[in-house]
Short mmCIF file of C-alpha atoms in Angstrom, two decimals:
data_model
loop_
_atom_site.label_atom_id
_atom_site.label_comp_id
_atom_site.label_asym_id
_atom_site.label_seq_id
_atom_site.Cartn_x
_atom_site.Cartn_y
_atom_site.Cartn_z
CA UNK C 200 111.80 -90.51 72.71
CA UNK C 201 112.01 -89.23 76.12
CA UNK C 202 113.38 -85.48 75.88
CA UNK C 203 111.95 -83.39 78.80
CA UNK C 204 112.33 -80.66 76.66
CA UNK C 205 110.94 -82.08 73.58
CA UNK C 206 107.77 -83.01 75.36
CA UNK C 207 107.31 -79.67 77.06
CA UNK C 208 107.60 -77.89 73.68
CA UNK C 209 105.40 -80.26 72.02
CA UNK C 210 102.68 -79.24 74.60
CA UNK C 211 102.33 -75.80 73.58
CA UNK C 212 103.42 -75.71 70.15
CA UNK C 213 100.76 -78.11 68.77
CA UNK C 214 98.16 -75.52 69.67
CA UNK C 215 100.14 -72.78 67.71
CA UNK C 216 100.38 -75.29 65.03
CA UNK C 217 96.46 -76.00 65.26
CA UNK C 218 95.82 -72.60 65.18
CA UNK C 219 97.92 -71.71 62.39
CA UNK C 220 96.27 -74.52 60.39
CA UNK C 221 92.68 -72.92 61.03
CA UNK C 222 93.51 -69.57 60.20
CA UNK C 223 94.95 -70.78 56.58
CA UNK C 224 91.76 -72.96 56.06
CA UNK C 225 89.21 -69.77 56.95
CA UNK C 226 90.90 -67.68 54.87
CA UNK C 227 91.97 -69.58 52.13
CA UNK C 228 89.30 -68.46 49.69
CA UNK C 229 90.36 -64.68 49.52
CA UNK C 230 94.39 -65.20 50.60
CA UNK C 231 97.19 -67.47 50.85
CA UNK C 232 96.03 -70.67 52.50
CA UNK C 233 93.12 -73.37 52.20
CA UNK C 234 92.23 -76.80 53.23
CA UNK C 235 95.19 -78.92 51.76
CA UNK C 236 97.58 -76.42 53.59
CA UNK C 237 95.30 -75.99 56.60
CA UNK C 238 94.90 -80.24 56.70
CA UNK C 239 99.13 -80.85 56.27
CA UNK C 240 99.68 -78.23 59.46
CA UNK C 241 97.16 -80.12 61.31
CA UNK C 242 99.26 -83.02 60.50
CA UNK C 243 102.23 -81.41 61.18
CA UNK C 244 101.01 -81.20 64.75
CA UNK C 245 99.83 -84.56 65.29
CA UNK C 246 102.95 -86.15 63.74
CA UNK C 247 104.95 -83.90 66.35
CA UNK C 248 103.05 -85.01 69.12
CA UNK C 249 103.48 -88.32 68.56
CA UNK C 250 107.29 -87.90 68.22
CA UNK C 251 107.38 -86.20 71.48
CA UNK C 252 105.06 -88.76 73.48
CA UNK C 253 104.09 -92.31 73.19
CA UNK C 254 102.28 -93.11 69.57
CA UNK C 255 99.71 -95.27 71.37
CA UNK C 256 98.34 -92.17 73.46
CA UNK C 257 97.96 -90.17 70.45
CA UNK C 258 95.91 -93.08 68.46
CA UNK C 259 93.78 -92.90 71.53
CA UNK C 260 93.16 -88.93 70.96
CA UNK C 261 92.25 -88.92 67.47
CA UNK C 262 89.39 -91.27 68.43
CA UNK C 263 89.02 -92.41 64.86
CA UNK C 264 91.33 -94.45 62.68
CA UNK C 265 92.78 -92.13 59.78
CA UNK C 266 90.38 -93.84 57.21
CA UNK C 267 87.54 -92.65 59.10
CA UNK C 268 88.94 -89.20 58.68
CA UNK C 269 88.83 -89.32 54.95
CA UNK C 270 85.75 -91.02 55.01
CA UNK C 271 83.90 -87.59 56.99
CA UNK C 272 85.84 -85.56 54.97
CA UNK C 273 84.74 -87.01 51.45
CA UNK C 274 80.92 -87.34 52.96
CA UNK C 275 81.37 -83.60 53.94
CA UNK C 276 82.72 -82.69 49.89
CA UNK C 277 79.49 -84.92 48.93
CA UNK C 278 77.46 -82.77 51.34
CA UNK C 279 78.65 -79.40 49.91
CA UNK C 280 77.14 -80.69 46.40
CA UNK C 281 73.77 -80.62 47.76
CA UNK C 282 72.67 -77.24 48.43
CA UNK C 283 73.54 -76.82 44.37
CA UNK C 284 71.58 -79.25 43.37
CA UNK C 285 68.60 -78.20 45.50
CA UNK C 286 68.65 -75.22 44.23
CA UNK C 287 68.60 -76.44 40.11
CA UNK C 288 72.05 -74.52 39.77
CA UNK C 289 74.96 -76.06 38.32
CA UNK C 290 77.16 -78.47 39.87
CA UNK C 291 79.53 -77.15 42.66
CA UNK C 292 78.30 -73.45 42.41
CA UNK C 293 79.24 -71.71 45.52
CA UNK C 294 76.24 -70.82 47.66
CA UNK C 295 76.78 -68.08 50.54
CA UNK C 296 74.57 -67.86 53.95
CA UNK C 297 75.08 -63.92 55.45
CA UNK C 298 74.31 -64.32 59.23
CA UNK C 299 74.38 -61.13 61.11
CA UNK C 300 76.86 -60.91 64.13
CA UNK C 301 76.05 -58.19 66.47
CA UNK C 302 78.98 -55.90 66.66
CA UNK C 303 81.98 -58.09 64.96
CA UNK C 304 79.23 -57.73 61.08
CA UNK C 305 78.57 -60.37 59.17
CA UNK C 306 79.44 -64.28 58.98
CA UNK C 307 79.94 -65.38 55.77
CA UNK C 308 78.77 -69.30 55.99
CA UNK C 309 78.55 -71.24 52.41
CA UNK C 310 79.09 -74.38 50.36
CA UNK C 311 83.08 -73.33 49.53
CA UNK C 312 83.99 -73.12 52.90
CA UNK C 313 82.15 -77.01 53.50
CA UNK C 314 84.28 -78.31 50.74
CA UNK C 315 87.46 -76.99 52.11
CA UNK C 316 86.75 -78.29 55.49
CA UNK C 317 86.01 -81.73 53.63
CA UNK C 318 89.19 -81.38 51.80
CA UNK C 319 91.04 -80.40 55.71
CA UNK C 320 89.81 -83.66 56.88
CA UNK C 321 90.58 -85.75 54.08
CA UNK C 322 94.18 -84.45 54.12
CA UNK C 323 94.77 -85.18 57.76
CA UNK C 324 93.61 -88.84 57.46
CA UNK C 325 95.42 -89.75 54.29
CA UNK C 326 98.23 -87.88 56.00
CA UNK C 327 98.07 -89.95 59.11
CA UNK C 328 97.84 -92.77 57.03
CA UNK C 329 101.10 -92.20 55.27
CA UNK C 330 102.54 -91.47 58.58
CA UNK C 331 101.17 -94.37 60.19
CA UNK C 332 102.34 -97.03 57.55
CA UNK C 333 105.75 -95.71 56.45
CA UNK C 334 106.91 -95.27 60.36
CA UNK C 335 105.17 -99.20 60.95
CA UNK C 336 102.63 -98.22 63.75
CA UNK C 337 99.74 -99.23 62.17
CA UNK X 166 115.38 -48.38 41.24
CA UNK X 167 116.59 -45.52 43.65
CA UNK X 168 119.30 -45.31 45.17
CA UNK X 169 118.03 -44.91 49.43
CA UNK X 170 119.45 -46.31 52.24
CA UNK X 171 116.66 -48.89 52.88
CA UNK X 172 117.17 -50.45 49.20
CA UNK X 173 121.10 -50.58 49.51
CA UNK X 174 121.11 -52.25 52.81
CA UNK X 175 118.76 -54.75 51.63
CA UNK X 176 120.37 -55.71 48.21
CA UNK X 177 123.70 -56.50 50.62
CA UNK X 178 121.41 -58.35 52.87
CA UNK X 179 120.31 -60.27 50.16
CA UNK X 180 123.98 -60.68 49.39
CA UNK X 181 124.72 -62.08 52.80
CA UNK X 182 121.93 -64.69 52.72
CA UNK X 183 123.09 -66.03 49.52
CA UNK X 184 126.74 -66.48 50.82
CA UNK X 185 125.70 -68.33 54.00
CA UNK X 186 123.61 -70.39 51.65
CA UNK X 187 126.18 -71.19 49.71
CA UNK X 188 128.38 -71.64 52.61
CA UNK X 189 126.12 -74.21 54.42
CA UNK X 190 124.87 -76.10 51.01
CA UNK X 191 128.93 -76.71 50.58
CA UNK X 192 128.80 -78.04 54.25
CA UNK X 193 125.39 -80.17 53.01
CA UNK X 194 127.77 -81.95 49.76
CA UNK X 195 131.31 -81.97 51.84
CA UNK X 196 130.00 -82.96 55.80
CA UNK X 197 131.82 -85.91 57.02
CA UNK X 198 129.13 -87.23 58.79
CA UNK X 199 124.98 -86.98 59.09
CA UNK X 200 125.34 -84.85 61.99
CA UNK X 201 126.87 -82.08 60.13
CA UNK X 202 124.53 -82.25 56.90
CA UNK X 203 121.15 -81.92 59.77
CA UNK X 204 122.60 -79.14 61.46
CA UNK X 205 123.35 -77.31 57.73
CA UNK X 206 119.56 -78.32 56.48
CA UNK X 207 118.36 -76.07 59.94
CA UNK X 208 120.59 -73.80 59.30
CA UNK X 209 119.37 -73.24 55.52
CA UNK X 210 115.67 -73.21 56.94
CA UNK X 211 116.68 -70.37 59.20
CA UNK X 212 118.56 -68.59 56.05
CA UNK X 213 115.47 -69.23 54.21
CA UNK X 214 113.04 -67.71 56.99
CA UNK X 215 115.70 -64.24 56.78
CA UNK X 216 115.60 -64.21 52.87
CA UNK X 217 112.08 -64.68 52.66
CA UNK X 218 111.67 -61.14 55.38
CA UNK X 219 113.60 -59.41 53.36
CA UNK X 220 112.12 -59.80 50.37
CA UNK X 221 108.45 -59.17 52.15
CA UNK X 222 110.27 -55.36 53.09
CA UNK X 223 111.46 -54.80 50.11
CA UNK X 224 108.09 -55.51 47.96
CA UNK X 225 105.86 -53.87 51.17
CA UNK X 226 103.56 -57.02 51.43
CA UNK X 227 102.81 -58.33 55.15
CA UNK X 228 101.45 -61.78 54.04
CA UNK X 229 104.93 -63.48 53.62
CA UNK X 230 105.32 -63.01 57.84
CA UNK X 231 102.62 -66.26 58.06
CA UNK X 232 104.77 -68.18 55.78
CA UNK X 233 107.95 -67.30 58.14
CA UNK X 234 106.24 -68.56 61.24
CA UNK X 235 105.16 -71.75 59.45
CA UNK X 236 108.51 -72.52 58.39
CA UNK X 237 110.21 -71.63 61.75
CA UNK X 238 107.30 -74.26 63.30
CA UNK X 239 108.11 -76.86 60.71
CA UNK X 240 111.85 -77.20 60.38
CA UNK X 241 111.82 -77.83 63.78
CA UNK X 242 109.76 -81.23 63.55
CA UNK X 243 112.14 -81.93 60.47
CA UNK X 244 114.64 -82.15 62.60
CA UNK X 245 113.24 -83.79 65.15
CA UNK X 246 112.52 -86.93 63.11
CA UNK X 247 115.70 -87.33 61.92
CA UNK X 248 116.58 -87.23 65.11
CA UNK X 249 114.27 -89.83 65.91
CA UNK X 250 115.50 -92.03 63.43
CA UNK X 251 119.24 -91.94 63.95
CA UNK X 252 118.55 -92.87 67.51
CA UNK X 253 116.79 -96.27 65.91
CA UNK X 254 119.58 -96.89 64.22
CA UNK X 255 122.29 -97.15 66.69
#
């Protein structure tokens, strides 16, 4: 496709779609939201890039095949595990870190929020994937 | 339920929004061609993206506004790949 307009739209609303897709994972253990969501907007914006622009030039942004996305995303889920079982808790129990933040209070860091991001990652690769196969641009 | 302004106007709202979807899913079974039935899927994403408001005023919750964006981002690239793949086609 070669729509002027198409392109210029997919320029700037990738980023909105980026953004939208963080804001759903972050708070996607109190609200609304959370990495599956958070991963398929991601996709959503990569899948419209690559409708507005050549699908070559995206493969060369994501610098990674898809399978190497789910492959950092299920390491990260396998990562998450750890701090648990460090600690002689049970499996999966969700850990929190408080770091303090000057002015804006406290960051909330902990093991639910690595699992999510795990889950993000995995979603965009076996997203891509799908994408990738069923279109025939592997 | 009382009777106020806000609470009429928004029961015929949600009136409205079910006649124009019932209006464009007739135009979805009946359109001659493939055209017509893309153009009446947007224009039941956009109904959806209204109904969806008015139901946010009427039960006074602000998180349903995220939802509206996300939709009005998405059906976009919906239609955009058909798009795409009716050009292949011809």
């Amino acid at each position: 496709m070669n729509s002027i307009i198409l392109q210029l739209a997919a320029k700037y609303v990738r980023f909105l779609l980026i953004f939208f897709a963080f804001v759903a994972l972050l708070r996607g253990h109190n609200y609304p939201g959370g990495g599956f969501i958070g991963g398929l907007l991601a996709t959503l914006a990569i899948v419209y890039y690559s409708y507005a622009f050549d699908w070559r030039s995206v493969q060369k942004k994501l610098f990674m095949k898809p399978q190497g996305y789910v492959a950092v995303g299920l390491l990260m889920i396998l990562l998450s595990f750890s701090p648990s079982l460090i600690q002689d808790e049970t499996l999966m129990k969700g850990i929190w870190v408080s770091i303090p933040f000057g002015l804006l209070g406290q960051l909330k860091l902990g093991t639910p929020l690595l699992f999510d991001l795990g889950v993000f990652m995995t979603v965009i690769g076996v997203t891509l994937l799908f994408f990738f196969t069923l279109t025939k641009r592997r | 339920m009382n009777y106020s302004l806000l609470n009429i106007s928004l029961i015929m709202a949600f009136a409205m929004f079910l006649l124009a979807f019932a209006l464009a899913l007739v135009r979805i079974i009946k359109g001659p061609t493939l055209q017509d039935r893309v153009v009446a899927m947007d224009l039941i994403a956009s109904i959806t993206m209204g109904f969806i408001l008015v139901y946010s005023v009427l039960i006074n919750e602000a998180m349903y506004f995220d939802i509206v964006i996300i939709i009005s981002l998405i059906s976009f690239i919906g239609t955009v790949a058909i798009s795409t793949y009716l050009k292949q086609n011809k």
